[in-house]
Amino acid sequence: MDLKGFAEGSVTSIIASASTHPLNLIKVRMQLQGESHVPNPFFVQSYRPAFSLSSMANVFVPTNLESTPPPRVGPLFICVRIIQFEGAAILFSSVSATILRQTLYCTTRMGLYDVLKHKWTDPDTNTMPLVRKIMARLISGAIKTVVSNPADVAMVCMQADGRLPIEQRRNYKSVVDALSQMSKQEGVGSLWRDLSLTINCAMIMTISQLASYDQAKEMILEKGLMSDGIGIYVAASFVAFVASNPIDVIKTRVMNMKVEPGVEPPYKGTLDCALKTVKAEDSMALYKGLSQQFQGKYLSLFCYL
């Protein structure tokens, strides 16, 4: 890849991610929906006491009650509520984190993959074996995840902030402010929170997409159902998203949790988060946000085209 192609690919990727940012925000809100330790301001109602008490009575009557657990709602409802409670501008309020994440993510991956591709391509046949292609993508994917993880954590926290009660919100002004405050309050290590899970997610996406693409392409072309193109890519990507979405849900919840000194965190780690999520909700909770992730992928594809 020459410098022009590298620049064009990076810029296109950044524009595509920024364009689909609202869908990613809704996806994050859906993935966090149902966490028992975080009250949902959309469903908390205010009540007035139905009777009066003497000023001498030492009785406490709460004014804010959550009568029943909030029901699960769909992406359209969440989008309407976000606009109603936080304003339409909030849909792009954390786009600075998305741009930084995609800049680090895409440029690192493309650069490293291109280097490995040139190094591992057979000079005689000018081809690269499938095993080496997978290894090149896994290595470049793991390294770009390490580089972009701080921006990824900041992006998730900024996107999830509006669902918290006002007194608990972080109120980050930008991705720089988010990274600065997180480093001061939770330590620099918090920027690489649960890095192994993020790497695993990227690896599963890479392997499942490569495997499903090759298999789908072979079967469809053999039966003559369609020619090689976007249709096969859609099928391959769908399989990859189904395989990786549970990890993405857990990653979002672990990245978003607030760690305070002397206070036990909501999740002790990846496995604890998965078990608590399934126990408090059900196994389908691990597939929250799947449709938004899928839609965002193909809106991004149209931006590339």
XYZ file of C-alpha atoms in Angstrom:
305
model
C 0.000 0.000 0.000
C 1.405 3.375 -0.994
C 1.147 6.504 1.128
C -1.853 7.784 -0.828
C -3.795 4.553 -0.367
C -2.903 4.453 3.315
C -4.102 8.055 3.826
C -7.301 7.512 1.847
C -8.131 4.339 3.769
C -7.504 5.989 7.133
C -9.543 9.126 6.351
C -12.422 7.081 4.940
C -12.470 4.889 8.034
C -12.571 7.917 10.335
C -15.402 9.543 8.352
C -17.369 6.292 8.363
C -16.998 5.876 12.144
C -17.984 9.492 12.811
C -21.034 9.138 10.547
C -22.276 6.043 12.371
C -21.471 7.400 15.837
C -25.148 7.787 16.914
C -25.764 4.091 16.207
C -22.725 3.166 18.274
C -23.976 5.348 21.143
C -27.371 3.620 21.067
C -25.587 0.250 20.961
C -23.602 1.096 24.102
C -26.744 2.273 25.924
C -28.517 -0.966 25.003
C -25.583 -3.098 26.138
C -25.592 -1.367 29.532
C -29.369 -1.596 29.884
C -30.407 -3.812 32.782
C -27.364 -3.359 35.051
C -28.787 -3.691 38.560
C -26.216 -1.445 40.262
C -27.029 1.594 38.093
C -30.447 3.272 38.400
C -32.022 4.228 35.079
C -33.196 7.865 35.160
C -35.620 7.142 32.298
C -37.800 5.033 34.599
C -37.361 6.613 38.045
C -40.606 8.324 39.042
C -41.281 10.854 41.785
C -44.048 10.328 44.320
C -45.626 12.503 46.998
C -46.701 11.071 50.345
C -50.438 10.390 50.414
C -50.663 11.445 54.072
C -49.144 14.090 56.332
C -47.071 13.411 59.412
C -46.575 15.334 62.592
C -43.338 17.287 62.742
C -42.483 15.358 65.913
C -42.760 11.977 64.233
C -39.428 10.375 63.484
C -40.534 8.649 60.300
C -38.747 8.731 56.944
C -40.839 8.625 53.781
C -38.859 8.345 50.513
C -39.833 10.710 47.723
C -38.152 8.753 44.922
C -39.211 5.171 44.400
C -38.602 2.702 41.620
C -41.652 0.471 41.852
C -40.652 -2.178 39.336
C -37.484 -3.029 37.415
C -37.314 -1.053 34.170
C -38.492 -3.034 31.156
C -36.257 -3.792 28.219
C -36.750 -1.332 25.422
C -35.695 -1.176 21.808
C -33.261 1.105 19.974
C -35.959 3.506 18.730
C -37.255 4.070 22.262
C -33.724 4.656 23.552
C -33.004 7.106 20.731
C -36.204 9.070 21.450
C -35.457 9.133 25.187
C -31.894 10.313 24.612
C -33.135 13.214 22.498
C -35.942 13.978 24.971
C -33.817 13.952 28.114
C -30.389 14.996 26.819
C -30.991 16.761 23.495
C -30.231 15.749 19.912
C -26.678 17.134 20.125
C -25.767 14.376 22.591
C -25.820 11.883 19.720
C -22.514 13.375 18.543
C -21.193 14.720 21.875
C -18.534 12.005 22.279
C -17.499 11.878 18.631
C -14.020 13.192 19.524
C -13.304 9.891 21.303
C -14.559 7.925 18.310
C -12.312 9.890 15.942
C -9.248 9.392 18.151
C -10.010 5.697 18.598
C -10.496 5.132 14.893
C -7.368 7.126 14.021
C -5.200 5.000 16.300
C -7.088 1.800 15.531
C -7.123 2.024 11.753
C -3.715 3.521 11.081
C -1.947 1.040 13.365
C -3.771 -1.955 11.922
C -3.322 -0.938 8.291
C 0.337 -0.028 8.748
C 1.338 -3.194 10.593
C -0.685 -5.490 8.349
C 0.933 -3.965 5.269
C 4.411 -4.509 6.737
C 3.660 -8.141 7.629
C 2.011 -8.716 4.267
C 5.122 -7.596 2.396
C 7.350 -9.645 4.679
C 5.347 -12.887 4.487
C 4.277 -12.825 0.835
C 6.009 -15.433 -1.307
C 8.151 -13.466 -3.817
C 7.909 -16.214 -6.438
C 4.137 -16.664 -6.503
C 3.273 -13.217 -5.059
C 0.709 -14.906 -2.828
C 0.231 -15.103 0.920
C -1.011 -18.362 2.523
C -4.269 -18.176 4.499
C -2.547 -19.127 7.766
C -0.122 -16.217 7.388
C -2.990 -13.879 6.518
C -4.761 -14.855 9.738
C -1.561 -14.475 11.772
C -0.846 -11.069 10.223
C -4.351 -9.855 11.047
C -4.224 -11.238 14.581
C -0.846 -9.639 15.329
C -1.751 -6.279 13.820
C -5.177 -6.439 15.497
C -3.704 -7.156 18.933
C -1.173 -4.311 18.704
C -3.706 -1.756 17.415
C -6.011 -2.755 20.280
C -3.276 -1.964 22.813
C -2.669 1.411 21.140
C -6.333 2.397 20.824
C -7.689 0.964 24.106
C -7.504 4.251 26.095
C -9.609 6.018 23.467
C -11.982 3.033 23.434
C -12.477 3.228 27.217
C -13.016 7.000 27.034
C -15.522 6.573 24.207
C -17.602 4.031 26.144
C -17.597 6.142 29.316
C -18.597 9.295 27.435
C -21.381 7.519 25.551
C -22.761 5.935 28.724
C -22.563 9.043 30.901
C -26.048 10.330 30.119
C -27.766 7.236 31.490
C -26.428 7.885 35.001
C -28.191 10.062 37.598
C -27.011 13.679 37.386
C -24.984 13.491 40.607
C -23.061 10.447 39.353
C -22.195 11.667 35.864
C -18.583 12.181 34.865
C -19.353 15.143 32.564
C -16.274 14.754 30.378
C -15.898 17.725 28.024
C -13.813 15.924 25.405
C -11.719 12.815 24.915
C -8.651 14.670 26.220
C -10.553 15.687 29.359
C -11.817 12.113 29.783
C -8.339 10.590 29.534
C -6.934 13.230 31.910
C -9.622 12.772 34.571
C -9.526 8.986 34.400
C -5.738 9.003 34.801
C -5.956 11.286 37.864
C -8.933 9.629 39.564
C -8.481 5.945 38.719
C -4.829 5.718 37.669
C -3.192 5.403 34.267
C -3.810 1.654 34.322
C -7.571 2.284 34.042
C -7.031 3.375 30.435
C -6.108 -0.211 29.596
C -8.903 -1.718 31.683
C -9.624 -5.334 30.686
C -7.295 -5.112 27.716
C -7.211 -8.896 27.282
C -10.971 -8.943 26.690
C -10.690 -6.279 23.997
C -7.913 -8.229 22.280
C -9.984 -11.426 22.446
C -12.937 -9.627 20.888
C -10.784 -8.377 18.016
C -9.288 -11.844 17.495
C -12.694 -13.557 17.426
C -13.982 -10.963 14.958
C -10.956 -11.546 12.717
C -11.019 -15.347 12.793
C -14.800 -15.719 12.477
C -15.021 -13.220 9.658
C -12.163 -14.782 7.688
C -13.472 -18.320 8.187
C -17.093 -17.459 7.461
C -16.151 -15.396 4.423
C -14.147 -18.214 2.855
C -16.823 -20.825 3.618
C -19.745 -18.669 2.464
C -17.914 -17.644 -0.678
C -17.130 -21.253 -1.547
C -20.703 -22.505 -0.978
C -22.468 -19.624 -2.727
C -20.194 -19.619 -5.745
C -20.471 -23.398 -6.109
C -24.279 -23.197 -6.202
C -24.248 -20.098 -8.392
C -26.524 -18.147 -6.048
C -24.633 -14.883 -6.452
C -21.340 -13.514 -7.641
C -18.501 -12.559 -5.322
C -19.315 -9.180 -3.819
C -21.168 -7.325 -1.058
C -23.727 -10.114 -0.497
C -21.089 -12.581 0.661
C -19.425 -9.903 2.764
C -22.763 -9.209 4.508
C -23.230 -12.887 5.384
C -19.664 -13.239 6.639
C -19.876 -10.135 8.799
C -23.168 -11.227 10.345
C -21.596 -14.498 11.512
C -18.660 -12.552 12.937
C -20.925 -10.179 14.875
C -22.999 -13.026 16.332
C -19.804 -14.738 17.495
C -18.239 -11.641 19.067
C -21.257 -9.712 20.427
C -21.291 -11.385 23.896
C -17.653 -10.355 24.392
C -18.464 -6.843 23.168
C -21.303 -6.517 25.730
C -19.039 -7.628 28.581
C -16.262 -5.360 27.336
C -18.608 -2.353 27.325
C -19.822 -3.028 30.862
C -16.339 -3.594 32.290
C -14.931 -0.509 30.548
C -17.785 1.660 31.810
C -17.702 0.614 35.477
C -16.534 3.295 37.876
C -13.714 2.224 40.170
C -13.346 4.244 43.370
C -10.711 3.811 46.116
C -11.996 1.693 48.988
C -15.174 0.702 47.132
C -15.672 -2.751 45.660
C -16.115 -2.472 41.878
C -19.355 -3.775 40.318
C -17.399 -6.451 38.440
C -14.256 -8.260 39.579
C -13.355 -9.217 36.036
C -14.551 -10.614 32.749
C -15.998 -13.894 34.056
C -17.680 -12.175 37.001
C -19.320 -9.684 34.648
C -20.565 -12.452 32.358
C -22.002 -14.498 35.238
C -23.693 -11.509 36.876
C -25.171 -10.387 33.561
C -26.662 -13.798 32.763
C -27.869 -14.323 36.349
C -29.504 -10.897 36.714
C -31.006 -10.920 33.221
C -30.618 -13.940 30.933
C -28.307 -15.294 28.258
C -29.906 -13.114 25.565
C -28.598 -10.054 27.412
C -25.231 -10.893 25.850
C -26.695 -10.053 22.432
C -27.873 -6.547 23.247
C -26.925 -4.003 20.605
C -26.354 -6.635 17.906
C -28.681 -4.980 15.383
C -27.098 -1.545 15.921
C -23.622 -2.994 15.477
C -24.756 -4.671 12.269
C -26.444 -1.501 10.938
C -23.417 0.622 11.784
C -21.149 -1.787 9.939
C -23.076 -1.447 6.711
C -23.568 2.282 6.955
C -19.781 2.392 7.272
C -19.520 0.165 4.199
C -21.633 2.598 2.179
C -19.352 5.435 3.323
C -16.356 3.468 2.025
C -18.073 2.877 -1.308
